[in-house]
Amino acid sequence: MLTDAKGGLAAAEAFSSDEREAVYRAIETRRDVRDQFLPDPLPDDLVMRLLNAAHRAPSVGFMQPWNFVLVRQPETRERVWQAFARANDEAVLMFDGDQRSKYRSLKLEGIRKAPLSICVTCDRTRGGSVVLGRTHNPDMDVYSTVCAVQNLWLAARAEGVGVGWVSIFHEHEIKAILGIPDHVVIIAWLCLGYVDRLYQEPELAVKGWRQRLPLEDLVFEEGWGTGRKADAVISCSEPAGTLGPLDDEDRSTSPPGEGTSGR
């Protein structure tokens, strides 16, 4: 994008076909990683690229309500895992029959296995009592922070880094562990680490939890319930399969001292 010296409006051309393909590839192959993390530490410059991508997210009233608490110490991650485990035991009992068995079979080991966790928070007071764009929808700051999570997730996919979003915990326990102020809310606990395999379809679909809904059932024209013609919606089906390897093009960064061929 070409810009002027004052940072004002600039020419906005479309991406090249290769650039567009890369963007859509990151979107379509992003996965919620639960167990496939490698132990290699993530370099600081890579982590900062991911955080910068998150910080570039849109936010209501340019509020930028997010903070990122980086957690690497095993002792801290173990305390968080214990909080997760207590909540997970409660969650198991909320499902019945076959769903309970399937839930128990899921490996939810990201907190322990991934070398880096990031607690993403939202400071709901950052923009003051009246925030442009939040006057009639007070949750826009929360939605903005979720946009930051998605930015980080897609950037991580481009870097060959897996991300898992943990949401099964009592917020007050995590806030106590990390010393998070009362007025700040936790949006996501993210587990990050290199991966050399990803599910070719979402893991929950592969394991029979739920399947992707047809897009044509979710798109309406001019009002609720008014569907589009079936041939007007482009199908974005994913290749069949379970875990698939990442080739060298899936990784632009490797741990120090290792080349992509070893990942």
XYZ file of C-alpha atoms in Angstrom:
263
model
C 0.000 0.000 0.000
C 1.316 3.417 -0.958
C 0.827 6.124 1.650
C 1.602 9.788 1.954
C 4.031 11.268 4.456
C 1.225 12.294 6.804
C -0.199 8.772 7.098
C -3.502 9.723 5.495
C -5.464 8.021 2.761
C -3.493 5.830 0.392
C -4.132 3.820 -2.726
C -5.723 0.474 -1.827
C -4.966 -2.073 -4.494
C -6.014 -5.723 -4.385
C -3.425 -8.291 -3.325
C -1.683 -10.376 -5.943
C -3.111 -13.840 -6.584
C -0.300 -15.455 -4.561
C -0.896 -13.085 -1.657
C -4.630 -13.756 -1.720
C -4.027 -17.493 -1.806
C -1.764 -17.250 1.242
C -4.392 -15.319 3.209
C -7.154 -17.793 2.410
C -4.848 -20.731 3.059
C -4.145 -19.462 6.570
C -7.879 -19.055 7.200
C -8.851 -22.463 5.820
C -6.071 -24.474 7.522
C -6.125 -22.772 10.932
C -6.847 -25.325 13.652
C -7.508 -25.371 17.386
C -4.553 -27.430 18.617
C -5.118 -29.473 21.760
C -2.266 -31.946 21.978
C 0.157 -31.852 19.026
C 2.595 -29.250 20.373
C 6.353 -29.724 20.078
C 8.516 -28.703 23.054
C 10.815 -26.329 21.126
C 10.681 -22.783 22.572
C 9.376 -20.029 20.338
C 11.974 -17.324 19.539
C 11.265 -13.903 21.011
C 11.198 -12.200 17.601
C 8.540 -14.648 16.410
C 6.430 -14.072 19.517
C 6.661 -10.320 18.980
C 5.501 -10.703 15.364
C 2.446 -12.585 16.573
C 1.718 -9.992 19.248
C 2.128 -7.189 16.721
C -0.386 -8.937 14.460
C -2.801 -9.099 17.387
C -2.200 -5.446 18.218
C -3.140 -4.494 14.634
C -6.690 -5.754 15.149
C -9.617 -3.346 14.780
C -11.057 -2.004 18.019
C -14.116 -0.001 18.909
C -13.248 3.688 19.253
C -9.592 2.685 18.699
C -9.823 1.579 22.328
C -7.205 -1.204 22.003
C -8.494 -2.808 25.210
C -6.223 -5.850 25.087
C -3.264 -6.937 27.165
C -1.174 -10.068 26.677
C 0.249 -11.909 29.683
C 3.018 -14.255 28.529
C 3.388 -17.366 30.659
C 6.382 -19.641 30.120
C 7.268 -20.932 33.588
C 6.195 -24.578 34.066
C 5.209 -23.891 37.666
C 2.717 -21.211 36.644
C 1.359 -23.278 33.786
C 0.895 -26.215 36.169
C -1.181 -24.054 38.528
C -3.327 -22.984 35.586
C -3.639 -26.597 34.441
C -4.872 -27.572 37.898
C -7.538 -24.858 37.663
C -8.472 -26.161 34.217
C -8.599 -29.764 35.476
C -11.022 -28.851 38.249
C -13.317 -27.068 35.797
C -12.947 -29.871 33.251
C -14.140 -32.429 35.798
C -17.242 -30.277 36.239
C -17.703 -29.981 32.470
C -17.633 -33.764 31.982
C -20.726 -34.120 34.146
C -22.653 -31.641 31.981
C -22.738 -34.087 29.079
C -24.682 -37.326 28.879
C -24.172 -40.726 27.294
C -22.084 -40.871 24.143
C -21.164 -37.201 24.335
C -19.663 -37.695 27.789
C -17.521 -40.553 26.467
C -16.375 -38.496 23.490
C -15.580 -35.554 25.746
C -13.441 -37.736 28.000
C -11.533 -39.021 24.952
C -10.366 -35.553 23.892
C -6.762 -34.832 24.774
C -6.670 -31.366 26.299
C -2.992 -31.076 27.164
C -2.014 -27.740 25.601
C -1.408 -25.924 28.888
C 1.206 -28.477 29.899
C 2.686 -29.322 26.500
C 2.888 -25.972 24.710
C 6.035 -23.988 25.643
C 4.173 -20.671 25.734
C 0.785 -19.597 27.018
C -0.718 -16.162 26.458
C -3.571 -14.887 28.590
C -5.428 -12.310 26.490
C -7.414 -9.808 28.517
C -9.773 -6.884 27.958
C -9.532 -3.711 30.045
C -13.094 -2.433 29.852
C -12.153 0.932 31.397
C -9.368 1.846 28.970
C -11.395 4.175 26.800
C -13.141 5.970 29.638
C -16.822 5.885 30.530
C -18.005 6.830 27.029
C -16.330 5.149 24.054
C -17.062 5.978 20.435
C -18.967 3.032 18.953
C -19.690 1.398 22.316
C -22.425 3.798 23.383
C -25.219 1.382 22.432
C -23.410 -1.953 22.437
C -21.250 -2.149 25.557
C -19.691 -5.484 24.559
C -17.892 -4.100 21.527
C -14.632 -3.964 23.495
C -14.880 -7.711 24.113
C -15.544 -8.363 20.420
C -12.556 -6.170 19.555
C -10.302 -8.289 21.750
C -11.560 -11.441 20.049
C -10.474 -9.862 16.751
C -6.980 -9.553 18.236
C -7.054 -13.263 19.099
C -8.012 -14.158 15.541
C -5.253 -11.968 14.104
C -2.707 -13.732 16.293
C -4.115 -17.147 15.377
C -3.872 -16.568 11.627
C -0.380 -15.093 11.896
C 0.655 -18.125 13.937
C -0.640 -20.453 11.248
C 1.486 -18.644 8.673
C 4.521 -19.095 10.957
C 3.991 -22.840 11.474
C 2.880 -22.274 15.067
C -0.123 -24.056 16.523
C -2.599 -22.299 18.804
C -5.134 -23.778 21.193
C -7.798 -21.705 22.933
C -8.573 -22.892 26.481
C -11.855 -21.627 27.920
C -12.629 -24.251 30.575
C -11.745 -22.580 33.874
C -13.199 -20.312 36.532
C -11.991 -16.826 35.692
C -11.383 -15.798 39.305
C -8.871 -18.629 39.742
C -6.773 -17.566 36.741
C -6.965 -13.912 37.764
C -5.670 -14.831 41.219
C -2.753 -16.817 39.765
C -1.687 -13.982 37.440
C -2.638 -11.006 39.616
C -5.094 -9.609 37.069
C -7.108 -6.581 38.371
C -10.815 -6.967 39.058
C -11.893 -4.593 36.264
C -10.005 -6.559 33.610
C -11.699 -9.596 32.066
C -10.025 -12.662 30.602
C -10.956 -13.287 26.983
C -8.706 -16.223 26.098
C -6.010 -18.518 27.413
C -3.952 -19.411 24.336
C -1.435 -22.253 24.146
C 1.268 -21.745 21.509
C 3.986 -23.983 20.146
C 5.477 -25.376 16.976
C 3.550 -28.198 15.336
C 4.564 -30.585 12.591
C 1.090 -32.022 12.041
C -2.379 -30.521 11.958
C -5.788 -32.049 11.435
C -6.883 -31.579 7.846
C -10.397 -30.923 9.189
C -11.343 -29.488 12.588
C -10.553 -32.086 15.248
C -14.078 -32.048 16.669
C -15.444 -32.897 13.222
C -12.919 -35.716 12.764
C -13.879 -37.163 16.149
C -17.601 -36.956 15.518
C -18.512 -34.146 17.894
C -20.088 -31.839 15.301
C -19.787 -31.249 11.561
C -19.435 -27.985 9.668
C -22.806 -26.498 8.766
C -23.545 -25.835 5.085
C -22.833 -22.191 4.309
C -25.969 -21.897 2.190
C -28.067 -22.579 5.314
C -26.489 -19.626 7.116
C -26.713 -16.849 4.500
C -29.886 -14.788 4.124
C -30.762 -12.033 1.638
C -32.359 -8.770 2.802
C -33.924 -10.310 5.914
C -33.895 -13.231 8.317
C -34.819 -16.576 6.805
C -34.759 -15.474 3.183
C -32.270 -17.881 1.674
C -30.040 -17.582 -1.362
C -30.066 -19.865 -4.344
C -27.902 -22.917 -3.722
C -25.641 -22.141 -6.667
C -25.045 -18.596 -5.391
C -23.021 -19.743 -2.392
C -19.480 -20.924 -2.977
C -18.665 -24.148 -1.155
C -15.433 -24.086 0.820
C -15.140 -27.783 1.661
C -11.931 -29.009 3.211
C -9.949 -32.095 2.217
C -10.829 -35.294 4.010
C -8.375 -36.787 6.456
C -7.045 -36.582 9.970
C -3.586 -35.428 10.908
C -1.461 -34.274 8.015
C 2.182 -33.186 7.871
C 3.257 -29.611 7.383
C 5.620 -29.169 4.471
C 8.500 -26.691 4.415
C 6.272 -23.979 2.949
C 4.124 -24.140 6.084
C 7.006 -22.838 8.194
C 8.775 -19.552 7.649
C 10.502 -19.728 11.025
C 12.241 -22.602 12.818
C 13.699 -22.863 16.310
C 17.251 -21.581 16.632
C 19.797 -23.997 15.180
C 17.243 -26.012 13.211
C 16.261 -25.832 9.589
C 12.778 -26.369 8.277
C 13.650 -29.861 7.067
C 13.921 -30.980 10.695
C 10.493 -29.661 11.693
